[in-house]
mmCIF file of the C-alpha atoms, coordinates in Angstrom:
data_MODEL
# 
_entry.id   MODEL 
# 
loop_
_atom_site.group_PDB 
_atom_site.id 
_atom_site.type_symbol 
_atom_site.label_atom_id 
_atom_site.label_alt_id 
_atom_site.label_comp_id 
_atom_site.label_asym_id 
_atom_site.label_entity_id 
_atom_site.label_seq_id 
_atom_site.pdbx_PDB_ins_code 
_atom_site.Cartn_x 
_atom_site.Cartn_y 
_atom_site.Cartn_z 
_atom_site.occupancy 
_atom_site.B_iso_or_equiv 
_atom_site.pdbx_formal_charge 
_atom_site.auth_seq_id 
_atom_site.auth_comp_id 
_atom_site.auth_asym_id 
_atom_site.auth_atom_id 
_atom_site.pdbx_PDB_model_num 
ATOM 1  C CA . MET A 1 1  ? -125.555 -84.838 70.505 1.00 0.00 ? 1  MET A CA 1 
ATOM 2  C CA . SER A 1 2  ? -125.726 -81.471 71.843 1.00 0.00 ? 2  SER A CA 1 
ATOM 3  C CA . LEU A 1 3  ? -127.579 -80.464 75.600 1.00 0.00 ? 3  LEU A CA 1 
ATOM 4  C CA . ASP A 1 4  ? -130.301 -78.694 73.410 1.00 0.00 ? 4  ASP A CA 1 
ATOM 5  C CA . GLN A 1 5  ? -131.302 -82.015 71.639 1.00 0.00 ? 5  GLN A CA 1 
ATOM 6  C CA . LEU A 1 6  ? -131.641 -83.784 74.803 1.00 0.00 ? 6  LEU A CA 1 
ATOM 7  C CA . LEU A 1 7  ? -133.232 -81.371 76.281 1.00 0.00 ? 7  LEU A CA 1 
ATOM 8  C CA . ASP A 1 8  ? -135.606 -80.892 73.311 1.00 0.00 ? 8  ASP A CA 1 
ATOM 9  C CA . TYR A 1 9  ? -136.202 -84.597 73.663 1.00 0.00 ? 9  TYR A CA 1 
ATOM 10 C CA . PHE A 1 10 ? -137.058 -84.792 77.539 1.00 0.00 ? 10 PHE A CA 1 
ATOM 11 C CA . LYS A 1 11 ? -139.500 -81.718 76.547 1.00 0.00 ? 11 LYS A CA 1 
ATOM 12 C CA . GLU A 1 12 ? -141.411 -83.826 73.963 1.00 0.00 ? 12 GLU A CA 1 
ATOM 13 C CA . ASN A 1 13 ? -141.874 -86.735 76.427 1.00 0.00 ? 13 ASN A CA 1 
ATOM 14 C CA . GLN A 1 14 ? -142.075 -84.967 79.667 1.00 0.00 ? 14 GLN A CA 1 
ATOM 15 C CA . GLU A 1 15 ? -145.841 -85.406 79.923 1.00 0.00 ? 15 GLU A CA 1 
ATOM 16 C CA . ASP A 1 16 ? -145.517 -89.153 79.323 1.00 0.00 ? 16 ASP A CA 1 
ATOM 17 C CA . PHE A 1 17 ? -142.864 -89.566 81.467 1.00 0.00 ? 17 PHE A CA 1 
ATOM 18 C CA . ALA A 1 18 ? -144.356 -87.804 84.532 1.00 0.00 ? 18 ALA A CA 1 
ATOM 19 C CA . ARG A 1 19 ? -147.774 -89.852 83.922 1.00 0.00 ? 19 ARG A CA 1 
ATOM 20 C CA . ASP A 1 20 ? -145.771 -93.261 83.812 1.00 0.00 ? 20 ASP A CA 1 
ATOM 21 C CA . HIS A 1 21 ? -142.855 -92.424 85.953 1.00 0.00 ? 21 HIS A CA 1 
ATOM 22 C CA . TYR A 1 22 ? -143.816 -89.592 88.106 1.00 0.00 ? 22 TYR A CA 1 
ATOM 23 C CA . GLY A 1 23 ? -141.147 -88.060 90.611 1.00 0.00 ? 23 GLY A CA 1 
ATOM 24 C CA . LYS A 1 24 ? -138.383 -90.699 89.287 1.00 0.00 ? 24 LYS A CA 1 
ATOM 25 C CA . TYR A 1 25 ? -135.189 -89.501 87.246 1.00 0.00 ? 25 TYR A CA 1 
ATOM 26 C CA . VAL A 1 26 ? -134.850 -90.264 83.730 1.00 0.00 ? 26 VAL A CA 1 
ATOM 27 C CA . VAL A 1 27 ? -131.497 -90.603 81.833 1.00 0.00 ? 27 VAL A CA 1 
ATOM 28 C CA . ILE A 1 28 ? -131.359 -89.919 78.379 1.00 0.00 ? 28 ILE A CA 1 
ATOM 29 C CA . HIS A 1 29 ? -128.608 -90.551 75.936 1.00 0.00 ? 29 HIS A CA 1 
ATOM 30 C CA . ASN A 1 30 ? -128.849 -89.817 72.062 1.00 0.00 ? 30 ASN A CA 1 
ATOM 31 C CA . GLN A 1 31 ? -132.770 -89.394 72.202 1.00 0.00 ? 31 GLN A CA 1 
ATOM 32 C CA . SER A 1 32 ? -133.221 -92.494 74.109 1.00 0.00 ? 32 SER A CA 1 
ATOM 33 C CA . VAL A 1 33 ? -134.146 -93.419 77.531 1.00 0.00 ? 33 VAL A CA 1 
ATOM 34 C CA . GLU A 1 34 ? -131.589 -95.379 79.458 1.00 0.00 ? 34 GLU A CA 1 
ATOM 35 C CA . GLY A 1 35 ? -133.493 -95.766 82.230 1.00 0.00 ? 35 GLY A CA 1 
ATOM 36 C CA . PHE A 1 36 ? -135.555 -94.423 85.580 1.00 0.00 ? 36 PHE A CA 1 
ATOM 37 C CA . TYR A 1 37 ? -134.178 -94.333 89.192 1.00 0.00 ? 37 TYR A CA 1 
ATOM 38 C CA . ASP A 1 38 ? -135.611 -93.483 92.416 1.00 0.00 ? 38 ASP A CA 1 
ATOM 39 C CA . ASN A 1 39 ? -133.250 -90.624 93.149 1.00 0.00 ? 39 ASN A CA 1 
ATOM 40 C CA . GLN A 1 40 ? -130.689 -88.203 91.340 1.00 0.00 ? 40 GLN A CA 1 
ATOM 41 C CA . LEU A 1 41 ? -127.627 -90.027 92.771 1.00 0.00 ? 41 LEU A CA 1 
ATOM 42 C CA . ASP A 1 42 ? -128.538 -93.568 91.163 1.00 0.00 ? 42 ASP A CA 1 
ATOM 43 C CA . ALA A 1 43 ? -129.499 -91.654 87.903 1.00 0.00 ? 43 ALA A CA 1 
ATOM 44 C CA . PHE A 1 44 ? -125.930 -90.102 87.743 1.00 0.00 ? 44 PHE A CA 1 
ATOM 45 C CA . THR A 1 45 ? -124.052 -92.939 89.191 1.00 0.00 ? 45 THR A CA 1 
ATOM 46 C CA . GLU A 1 46 ? -125.231 -95.344 86.649 1.00 0.00 ? 46 GLU A CA 1 
ATOM 47 C CA . ALA A 1 47 ? -125.156 -92.435 83.610 1.00 0.00 ? 47 ALA A CA 1 
ATOM 48 C CA . LYS A 1 48 ? -121.557 -91.708 84.525 1.00 0.00 ? 48 LYS A CA 1 
ATOM 49 C CA . GLU A 1 49 ? -120.332 -95.295 84.289 1.00 0.00 ? 49 GLU A CA 1 
ATOM 50 C CA . ARG A 1 50 ? -121.754 -95.674 81.005 1.00 0.00 ? 50 ARG A CA 1 
ATOM 51 C CA . PHE A 1 51 ? -121.523 -92.388 79.152 1.00 0.00 ? 51 PHE A CA 1 
ATOM 52 C CA . ARG A 1 52 ? -119.082 -89.624 78.828 1.00 0.00 ? 52 ARG A CA 1 
ATOM 53 C CA . PRO A 1 53 ? -119.857 -86.219 80.304 1.00 0.00 ? 53 PRO A CA 1 
ATOM 54 C CA . GLY A 1 54 ? -121.965 -84.111 78.706 1.00 0.00 ? 54 GLY A CA 1 
ATOM 55 C CA . ASP A 1 55 ? -123.353 -86.967 76.481 1.00 0.00 ? 55 ASP A CA 1 
ATOM 56 C CA . PHE A 1 56 ? -126.384 -87.471 78.928 1.00 0.00 ? 56 PHE A CA 1 
ATOM 57 C CA . LEU A 1 57 ? -129.231 -85.378 80.412 1.00 0.00 ? 57 LEU A CA 1 
ATOM 58 C CA . ILE A 1 58 ? -130.696 -86.530 83.956 1.00 0.00 ? 58 ILE A CA 1 
ATOM 59 C CA . ARG A 1 59 ? -134.066 -84.575 84.796 1.00 0.00 ? 59 ARG A CA 1 
ATOM 60 C CA . GLN A 1 60 ? -136.714 -85.523 87.325 1.00 0.00 ? 60 GLN A CA 1 
ATOM 61 C CA . CYS A 1 61 ? -140.487 -86.803 85.952 1.00 0.00 ? 61 CYS A CA 1 
ATOM 62 C CA . ILE A 1 62 ? -142.604 -84.082 87.067 1.00 0.00 ? 62 ILE A CA 1 
ATOM 63 C CA . ARG A 1 63 ? -145.122 -82.150 84.816 1.00 0.00 ? 63 ARG A CA 1 
ATOM 64 C CA . PRO A 1 64 ? -144.455 -78.894 82.604 1.00 0.00 ? 64 PRO A CA 1 
ATOM 65 C CA . ASP A 1 65 ? -146.361 -76.887 84.807 1.00 0.00 ? 65 ASP A CA 1 
ATOM 66 C CA . GLU A 1 66 ? -144.634 -78.179 88.294 1.00 0.00 ? 66 GLU A CA 1 
ATOM 67 C CA . GLU A 1 67 ? -141.061 -77.027 87.178 1.00 0.00 ? 67 GLU A CA 1 
ATOM 68 C CA . THR A 1 68 ? -139.576 -73.747 89.218 1.00 0.00 ? 68 THR A CA 1 
ATOM 69 C CA . VAL A 1 69 ? -137.570 -71.543 86.878 1.00 0.00 ? 69 VAL A CA 1 
ATOM 70 C CA . ALA A 1 70 ? -134.841 -69.820 89.023 1.00 0.00 ? 70 ALA A CA 1 
ATOM 71 C CA . VAL A 1 71 ? -133.370 -66.059 87.690 1.00 0.00 ? 71 VAL A CA 1 
ATOM 72 C CA . PHE A 1 72 ? -130.206 -64.785 89.000 1.00 0.00 ? 72 PHE A CA 1 
ATOM 73 C CA . HIS A 1 73 ? -128.875 -61.231 88.383 1.00 0.00 ? 73 HIS A CA 1 
ATOM 74 C CA . SER A 1 74 ? -125.469 -59.912 88.897 1.00 0.00 ? 74 SER A CA 1 
ATOM 75 C CA . ARG A 1 75 ? -123.883 -56.620 89.435 1.00 0.00 ? 75 ARG A CA 1 
ATOM 76 C CA . ALA A 1 76 ? -120.775 -57.942 88.135 1.00 0.00 ? 76 ALA A CA 1 
ATOM 77 C CA . ALA A 1 77 ? -119.234 -55.675 85.358 1.00 0.00 ? 77 ALA A CA 1 
# 
């Protein structure tokens, strides 16, 4: 499963995650929720023991309007 597919699954369910588990971190694998965790380190530690790198997604359960987008520019040629 690609990262885009995992991210799409998160976005489709983000409102529900935020409503039911606000502020927690969700681990998603194969378009399935594998757990909710109080902090990002716990989520990562559990996910890396169960899944291969790149096969899971960890995101914080917040509303879409609370997300921050960072844009970086480089002058390197």
